[in-house]
XYZ file of C-alpha atoms in Angstrom:
524
model
C 87.457 6.280 -43.215
C 84.229 6.802 -45.043
C 81.626 3.936 -45.114
C 81.994 2.226 -48.659
C 78.190 0.730 -48.386
C 76.758 1.598 -51.662
C 73.450 2.436 -49.874
C 75.013 5.261 -48.683
C 75.538 7.010 -52.347
C 73.089 9.688 -53.286
C 72.368 11.293 -56.747
C 73.047 14.649 -55.557
C 74.827 16.543 -52.772
C 72.632 19.837 -51.505
C 74.649 22.603 -50.255
C 73.331 23.944 -47.119
C 71.356 26.866 -46.704
C 69.366 28.757 -43.954
C 70.031 28.931 -40.263
C 69.249 26.308 -37.793
C 66.444 28.737 -36.053
C 64.706 28.852 -39.206
C 65.058 24.871 -40.038
C 63.188 24.377 -36.668
C 60.144 26.108 -37.970
C 60.619 24.528 -41.426
C 60.374 20.813 -40.567
C 56.855 21.223 -39.159
C 55.666 22.853 -42.254
C 57.289 20.157 -44.312
C 55.538 17.490 -42.132
C 52.179 18.921 -41.888
C 51.520 20.930 -44.956
C 53.342 19.606 -47.990
C 52.683 16.113 -46.915
C 55.227 14.212 -49.237
C 54.772 10.830 -50.503
C 56.696 8.141 -47.682
C 60.347 7.820 -48.390
C 60.856 4.150 -49.886
C 64.446 4.097 -48.790
C 63.722 5.169 -45.203
C 60.751 2.716 -45.243
C 62.886 -0.159 -46.085
C 65.742 0.891 -43.594
C 63.181 0.923 -40.762
C 61.507 -2.225 -41.753
C 65.055 -3.896 -41.487
C 66.055 -2.288 -38.250
C 62.723 -2.836 -36.419
C 62.746 -6.673 -37.665
C 64.916 -7.295 -34.288
C 61.836 -6.979 -32.376
C 60.458 -9.980 -33.774
C 62.916 -11.523 -31.636
C 61.039 -10.712 -28.290
C 57.823 -11.182 -29.433
C 58.651 -14.563 -30.687
C 59.872 -15.575 -27.484
C 56.816 -14.138 -25.554
C 54.378 -16.137 -27.928
C 56.023 -19.014 -27.834
C 56.476 -19.448 -24.237
C 53.044 -18.934 -23.519
C 52.596 -22.203 -24.805
C 55.928 -24.134 -24.559
C 55.665 -23.763 -20.730
C 52.568 -26.381 -20.937
C 55.023 -28.986 -22.167
C 58.167 -27.896 -20.568
C 56.281 -28.291 -17.004
C 55.185 -31.893 -18.224
C 58.718 -32.749 -19.595
C 61.167 -31.432 -16.882
C 58.856 -31.878 -14.285
C 59.068 -28.303 -12.796
C 56.697 -26.187 -10.526
C 54.640 -23.247 -11.300
C 56.926 -20.880 -9.509
C 59.873 -22.254 -11.581
C 57.787 -21.660 -14.602
C 57.165 -18.037 -13.500
C 60.940 -17.830 -13.049
C 61.280 -19.276 -16.602
C 59.083 -16.733 -18.156
C 59.898 -13.508 -16.566
C 63.520 -13.733 -16.025
C 64.244 -13.111 -19.751
C 63.170 -9.667 -19.159
C 65.277 -9.225 -16.239
C 68.294 -10.328 -18.431
C 67.292 -7.653 -21.103
C 67.685 -5.260 -18.489
C 71.661 -6.047 -18.783
C 71.390 -5.685 -22.741
C 69.617 -2.414 -22.821
C 71.688 -0.821 -19.989
C 74.945 -1.463 -22.208
C 73.396 -1.313 -25.750
C 73.458 2.631 -25.453
C 76.951 2.821 -24.928
C 77.656 0.194 -27.265
C 75.514 1.934 -29.990
C 77.441 5.146 -29.591
C 80.759 3.187 -29.731
C 80.425 1.061 -32.586
C 77.134 2.418 -34.476
C 73.653 1.742 -34.605
C 73.892 -0.820 -37.471
C 76.489 -2.774 -35.991
C 74.603 -2.992 -32.913
C 71.516 -4.400 -34.479
C 73.720 -7.185 -36.161
C 75.279 -8.043 -32.685
C 71.758 -8.312 -31.045
C 70.706 -10.889 -33.581
C 74.059 -12.751 -32.924
C 73.323 -12.917 -29.163
C 69.902 -14.053 -29.537
C 70.719 -16.746 -32.170
C 73.234 -18.387 -29.529
C 70.446 -17.941 -26.903
C 67.647 -19.576 -28.904
C 69.975 -22.618 -29.836
C 70.600 -23.238 -26.235
C 67.160 -23.128 -25.134
C 66.311 -25.631 -28.092
C 69.184 -27.720 -27.203
C 68.683 -27.611 -23.434
C 68.638 -30.959 -21.344
C 67.554 -29.774 -17.929
C 66.075 -26.809 -16.253
C 69.530 -25.045 -15.350
C 70.930 -25.655 -19.096
C 67.344 -23.814 -20.530
C 67.644 -21.031 -17.826
C 71.068 -20.279 -19.073
C 70.008 -20.128 -22.951
C 67.270 -17.606 -21.216
C 69.924 -15.565 -19.962
C 71.724 -15.118 -23.265
C 68.781 -14.545 -25.347
C 67.673 -11.999 -22.702
C 71.019 -10.144 -23.531
C 69.985 -9.775 -27.481
C 66.521 -8.977 -26.451
C 67.498 -5.705 -24.503
C 69.876 -5.054 -27.271
C 67.395 -5.366 -29.836
C 64.323 -3.306 -27.907
C 66.746 -0.337 -27.329
C 68.621 -0.028 -30.778
C 65.509 -0.547 -33.135
C 63.456 2.552 -32.400
C 66.790 4.343 -31.808
C 67.983 3.982 -35.321
C 64.343 4.136 -36.871
C 63.816 7.663 -35.317
C 67.344 9.009 -36.482
C 66.738 7.847 -39.929
C 63.120 9.067 -40.611
C 61.841 11.866 -41.889
C 59.662 14.065 -39.443
C 56.460 13.664 -41.800
C 56.611 9.642 -41.174
C 58.660 9.382 -38.080
C 55.577 7.923 -36.251
C 54.673 5.607 -38.939
C 58.111 4.548 -39.054
C 59.027 4.372 -35.506
C 55.882 2.162 -34.660
C 57.539 -0.651 -36.785
C 59.199 -2.137 -33.584
C 55.682 -2.926 -31.910
C 54.275 -4.031 -35.221
C 57.118 -6.893 -35.571
C 56.810 -7.737 -31.642
C 53.428 -8.272 -32.503
C 53.954 -10.442 -35.444
C 56.358 -12.402 -33.336
C 53.881 -12.846 -30.866
C 51.717 -14.454 -33.668
C 54.276 -16.534 -34.901
C 55.012 -17.931 -31.504
C 51.284 -18.890 -31.105
C 51.247 -20.572 -34.643
C 54.456 -22.439 -33.482
C 52.906 -23.806 -30.328
C 50.161 -24.912 -32.471
C 52.336 -26.284 -35.105
C 54.534 -28.316 -32.802
C 51.830 -29.314 -30.030
C 51.348 -32.828 -31.423
C 55.036 -33.926 -31.641
C 56.435 -35.763 -28.949
C 56.501 -33.706 -25.555
C 60.419 -33.804 -25.184
C 60.842 -32.719 -29.072
C 58.103 -30.097 -29.454
C 58.761 -27.509 -26.943
C 62.781 -27.757 -27.728
C 61.534 -27.340 -31.553
C 59.080 -24.225 -30.514
C 62.263 -22.398 -28.702
C 64.943 -23.554 -31.145
C 63.400 -22.508 -34.490
C 63.738 -18.685 -32.993
C 67.340 -18.651 -34.018
C 66.257 -18.532 -37.831
C 65.222 -15.172 -38.004
C 68.335 -13.853 -36.589
C 70.430 -15.413 -39.288
C 68.075 -13.121 -41.667
C 68.158 -10.088 -39.832
C 71.949 -9.837 -39.462
C 72.508 -10.157 -43.431
C 69.619 -7.938 -44.234
C 71.205 -5.250 -41.835
C 74.338 -5.156 -43.818
C 72.391 -3.734 -46.304
C 71.393 -0.421 -44.094
C 72.964 2.679 -44.088
C 74.313 4.001 -40.518
C 71.948 6.316 -38.609
C 73.028 10.073 -39.833
C 73.147 11.433 -36.670
C 75.750 8.848 -35.362
C 77.903 9.797 -38.292
C 77.687 13.498 -37.401
C 78.662 12.632 -33.849
C 81.533 10.528 -35.199
C 82.558 13.637 -37.405
C 81.695 11.806 -40.803
C 79.758 14.615 -42.382
C 79.996 13.517 -45.915
C 78.359 10.130 -45.031
C 75.841 11.768 -43.088
C 74.799 13.948 -45.884
C 74.548 11.101 -48.448
C 72.302 9.444 -45.954
C 70.174 12.452 -45.240
C 69.601 12.555 -49.085
C 68.420 9.345 -49.239
C 65.929 9.244 -46.353
C 64.523 12.605 -46.391
C 61.414 13.615 -48.222
C 63.254 16.208 -50.336
C 66.614 17.810 -50.793
C 65.440 20.919 -48.779
C 64.637 18.740 -45.667
C 68.176 16.920 -45.931
C 69.681 20.315 -45.573
C 67.401 21.307 -42.550
C 68.067 18.038 -41.044
C 71.732 18.304 -41.306
C 71.937 21.768 -39.876
C 70.045 20.626 -37.109
C 71.901 17.516 -36.053
C 75.133 19.347 -36.206
C 73.560 22.250 -34.112
C 72.381 19.432 -31.660
C 75.639 17.725 -31.690
C 77.679 21.108 -30.888
C 79.269 21.518 -34.246
C 79.417 24.802 -35.848
C 77.225 25.143 -39.224
C 80.364 26.285 -41.136
C 81.802 22.719 -41.116
C 81.597 21.583 -44.607
C 84.423 18.879 -44.663
C 83.711 15.192 -45.223
C 85.579 14.224 -42.230
C 86.222 16.565 -39.010
C 87.397 16.230 -35.753
C 84.447 16.387 -32.903
C 84.637 17.075 -29.477
C 84.758 14.338 -26.827
C 81.181 15.091 -25.828
C 80.035 13.892 -28.935
C 80.993 10.500 -28.041
C 78.904 10.324 -25.167
C 80.775 11.640 -22.127
C 79.229 13.250 -19.170
C 75.835 11.864 -20.335
C 74.964 10.496 -17.020
C 76.131 13.350 -14.953
C 73.414 15.460 -17.165
C 70.889 12.572 -16.650
C 71.503 12.224 -12.644
C 73.655 15.182 -11.393
C 72.811 18.306 -12.814
C 69.444 17.557 -14.967
C 67.931 20.724 -16.253
C 63.914 20.856 -15.887
C 63.618 20.059 -19.567
C 65.769 17.218 -18.877
C 63.882 16.006 -15.918
C 60.408 16.500 -17.896
C 61.767 14.430 -20.505
C 63.225 11.546 -18.445
C 60.019 11.456 -16.465
C 57.627 10.844 -19.474
C 60.311 8.967 -21.374
C 60.407 6.199 -18.450
C 56.945 6.768 -17.382
C 55.703 5.636 -20.574
C 57.491 2.604 -20.352
C 56.613 1.978 -16.896
C 52.880 2.193 -17.414
C 52.846 0.271 -20.935
C 53.980 -2.847 -18.757
C 52.355 -2.108 -15.345
C 48.924 -2.220 -16.824
C 49.477 -5.854 -17.330
C 49.538 -6.500 -21.120
C 52.187 -9.339 -20.876
C 50.284 -11.205 -18.398
C 47.298 -11.372 -20.936
C 49.343 -12.194 -23.682
C 51.951 -14.791 -22.224
C 49.538 -16.329 -19.977
C 46.482 -16.243 -22.071
C 46.228 -19.939 -22.088
C 45.660 -19.826 -18.509
C 43.017 -17.073 -18.918
C 41.238 -19.171 -21.066
C 41.539 -22.159 -19.279
C 39.985 -20.354 -16.082
C 37.255 -19.089 -18.540
C 36.191 -22.723 -19.145
C 38.276 -23.785 -22.307
C 40.115 -27.183 -20.890
C 41.427 -28.493 -24.395
C 45.247 -27.458 -24.823
C 44.229 -27.513 -28.825
C 41.225 -25.029 -28.201
C 43.580 -22.837 -25.802
C 46.393 -22.778 -28.328
C 43.891 -21.720 -30.938
C 42.278 -18.977 -28.852
C 45.731 -17.822 -28.073
C 46.179 -17.469 -32.097
C 43.069 -15.184 -32.153
C 44.729 -13.204 -29.696
C 48.082 -12.811 -31.761
C 45.600 -12.032 -34.975
C 44.111 -9.298 -32.822
C 47.190 -7.581 -31.888
C 48.989 -7.920 -35.151
C 45.769 -6.125 -36.870
C 45.123 -3.373 -34.706
C 48.904 -2.363 -34.334
C 48.915 -2.383 -37.821
C 45.982 0.124 -37.953
C 47.627 2.236 -35.396
C 50.810 3.025 -37.485
C 48.830 4.554 -40.220
C 47.274 7.029 -37.851
C 50.096 7.975 -35.763
C 51.265 10.806 -38.131
C 47.619 12.072 -38.782
C 45.738 12.155 -35.431
C 48.953 12.309 -33.138
C 50.168 10.423 -30.198
C 48.233 11.817 -27.411
C 44.550 10.938 -28.861
C 45.869 7.345 -29.831
C 47.432 6.756 -26.162
C 44.590 8.114 -24.215
C 41.850 6.396 -26.294
C 43.959 3.058 -26.101
C 44.713 3.720 -22.467
C 40.599 4.210 -21.708
C 39.726 1.236 -24.039
C 42.268 -0.764 -21.877
C 40.508 0.351 -18.554
C 37.305 -0.701 -19.759
C 38.276 -4.282 -21.034
C 40.543 -5.139 -18.064
C 37.430 -4.279 -15.848
C 35.316 -6.432 -17.894
C 37.406 -9.018 -18.038
C 38.253 -8.984 -14.138
C 34.442 -9.089 -13.842
C 34.075 -12.036 -16.144
C 36.833 -14.095 -14.225
C 35.412 -13.203 -10.799
C 31.632 -14.637 -11.713
C 32.883 -17.741 -12.982
C 35.086 -18.182 -10.017
C 31.993 -17.744 -7.752
C 29.849 -20.361 -9.772
C 32.600 -23.239 -10.454
C 30.035 -25.812 -10.910
C 27.926 -24.022 -13.642
C 28.878 -23.512 -17.329
C 28.254 -19.845 -17.835
C 28.161 -19.255 -21.398
C 27.900 -15.684 -21.357
C 30.528 -15.270 -19.000
C 33.131 -17.168 -20.883
C 32.072 -15.539 -24.059
C 32.709 -11.948 -21.930
C 36.417 -13.053 -20.841
C 37.321 -14.467 -24.646
C 35.834 -10.927 -26.053
C 37.492 -8.748 -23.325
C 40.861 -10.516 -23.656
C 40.762 -9.971 -27.464
C 39.496 -6.154 -27.020
C 42.108 -5.538 -24.533
C 45.124 -6.700 -26.650
C 43.267 -4.790 -29.428
C 43.077 -1.466 -27.407
C 46.827 -1.880 -26.248
C 48.180 -2.297 -29.763
C 46.395 0.714 -31.175
C 48.167 3.193 -28.753
C 50.040 2.187 -25.684
C 52.005 -0.584 -27.723
C 53.494 1.361 -30.210
C 53.364 4.523 -28.902
C 55.827 3.764 -25.949
C 58.720 3.085 -28.310
C 57.617 5.998 -30.842
C 57.426 8.487 -28.243
C 60.430 7.453 -26.061
C 62.544 7.310 -29.402
C 61.972 10.919 -30.390
C 61.897 12.955 -27.052
C 65.258 12.593 -25.888
C 68.224 15.244 -27.583
C 70.681 13.648 -29.566
C 73.303 13.886 -26.769
C 71.135 11.512 -24.419
C 69.130 9.416 -27.097
C 70.943 6.311 -26.610
C 71.198 6.178 -22.849
C 67.973 7.739 -22.466
C 66.385 5.186 -24.433
C 68.149 2.452 -22.929
C 66.832 3.483 -19.419
C 63.327 3.266 -20.733
C 63.594 -0.105 -22.240
C 65.348 -1.399 -18.916
C 62.335 -0.090 -16.892
C 59.983 -1.705 -19.667
C 61.766 -5.105 -19.438
C 61.986 -4.739 -15.412
C 58.355 -4.283 -14.945
C 57.437 -6.976 -17.532
C 59.647 -9.357 -15.626
C 58.193 -8.643 -12.217
C 54.935 -8.960 -13.653
C 55.438 -12.307 -15.380
C 57.333 -13.571 -12.440
C 54.820 -13.180 -9.913
C 51.454 -13.475 -11.818
C 50.569 -17.094 -11.076
C 51.450 -16.154 -7.599
C 49.335 -13.260 -7.566
C 46.594 -14.648 -8.782
C 46.522 -17.426 -6.605
C 46.502 -15.155 -3.680
C 43.790 -12.424 -4.664
C 42.134 -14.678 -7.388
C 42.558 -14.045 -11.035
C 39.716 -11.504 -11.302
C 41.354 -9.650 -8.623
C 44.760 -9.502 -10.339
C 42.870 -7.705 -13.369
C 40.962 -5.280 -11.318
C 44.755 -4.468 -9.914
C 45.758 -4.033 -13.385
C 42.739 -1.892 -14.302
C 43.582 0.422 -11.233
C 47.129 0.927 -12.505
C 45.803 1.519 -16.092
C 43.772 4.705 -14.690
C 46.693 5.973 -13.218
C 48.357 5.668 -16.405
C 45.785 7.522 -18.144
C 45.920 10.507 -15.592
C 49.602 10.602 -15.988
C 49.689 10.730 -19.849
C 46.941 13.513 -19.835
C 48.691 15.499 -17.372
C 52.470 15.374 -18.735
C 52.624 14.181 -22.294
C 52.946 16.944 -24.621
C 52.220 16.060 -28.558
C 55.119 15.556 -30.779
C 53.468 14.933 -34.232
C 55.292 16.899 -37.034
C 58.437 18.386 -35.131
C 61.891 17.436 -35.812
C 63.838 15.467 -33.400
C 66.089 18.363 -32.925
C 63.353 20.921 -32.145
C 61.625 18.681 -29.303
C 63.180 19.946 -26.008
C 61.095 23.192 -26.605
C 57.924 21.234 -25.567
C 59.189 19.851 -22.053
C 60.504 21.541 -18.660
C 57.176 22.941 -17.661
C 55.805 19.623 -16.431
C 51.892 20.170 -16.139
C 51.913 23.196 -17.557
C 53.175 22.208 -21.020
C 50.053 23.360 -22.604
C 50.748 26.878 -22.014
C 54.341 26.497 -23.434
C 52.886 24.613 -26.424
C 50.513 27.440 -27.115
C 53.399 30.018 -26.614
C 55.433 28.141 -29.514
C 52.544 27.686 -31.659
C 51.728 31.425 -31.406
C 55.577 32.599 -32.034
C 55.689 30.145 -35.049
C 52.508 31.542 -36.448
C 54.134 34.972 -37.079
C 56.682 33.561 -39.147
């Protein structure tokens, strides 16, 4: 049955024209030459979908300060704090692992609602926790919701966005993660003056409120046109594409490409058709693990690698343990430490917003490489400052303290201009339609696993090799990340999702492949 959502209705239904091979060349032309105004309907849908990411951001930010009071109230150890902070990311693995299949089954839109509902329950459980075990159970439930939200938001946004503004719109999940972090920091400061046993519970419990507004707002969104085609609902897909494309011509082209990617004949014109079983997601895991083509191998390597290095560079340790970093740097007052973390949140938010406007102008690679390079310098500077302070514990080295604070703010700023948003943008756009939900789910799972490992081991790590040594280690990983990005990641700016596979399969020789494609396209 067709979706009755009024937002699916369009003023016109274009007839298809042109072949899919021609369309693959036209979409980049539309994106790079005509430069149409941003589609406001696609923008609104992307904002609503991406707001689910605020759930993770808020939890990350609020826990950085709440742990100060949780430790005091529940009388728990640093090891228990590490477990409490990091395990939500491990729990998110479960959510991310099943979110792909769920979204193929019930649709992208209802998966977003489901994610919001799960996190709502988890936030309430954490806010009402009476002991450590109860709090950990709330973290488990919230973590499932986080995994769902992180996987589905970029997938939905990529599938609903026109090619010309896909980078801008698909970076929104990182924007809202960042905004959530800032709101978490503000919540820490706002409730810090309350009695200890009440303050941290309000910090965590109030995170349930955004879930309610998100679930209601998502009901106004259309379903992903690519998911509708996979279900054989071509009439609904046409109406969504008319509303979310920059022109009716692009809507025609996008529909033809989606039908080809889904294995459907271009001659199908009915509103509802029967689709092959493969369109429902069967045999996807076999194609990924048992019989992958070189193209799929290359896509999987970079799709998972970009998520691995995003977290392995230690950004979550900087963001979530920033109060401890500032304490090591010489800030002793809880109020001063929380105010400094708000500055971190502001830096992250501002530079993430800035990056969204450049993704479709300068491309993914330039931002990613410059972001990673900046992080390397900042992490080395932070590690150096902290090491010097450790070596002179009896001296108040103002310049070293200033260096640590500046490098913390700049490392977050550099991360937010590239590595933060591009991991979500890049992984959501490179996977073929048939593999997208499961491929993105695996990327999110790796992202959360690495984050969880770092957060659960950071205190023990810096107690073993010093806090300066820990950040020297992260700097070394960031250097490896830069080499990985430079060697293996082709530029994807301006290409349609269905035309993305041609860039992959040659691994380190992707430049020659890209040049060949550009020459062939230049002949038309």
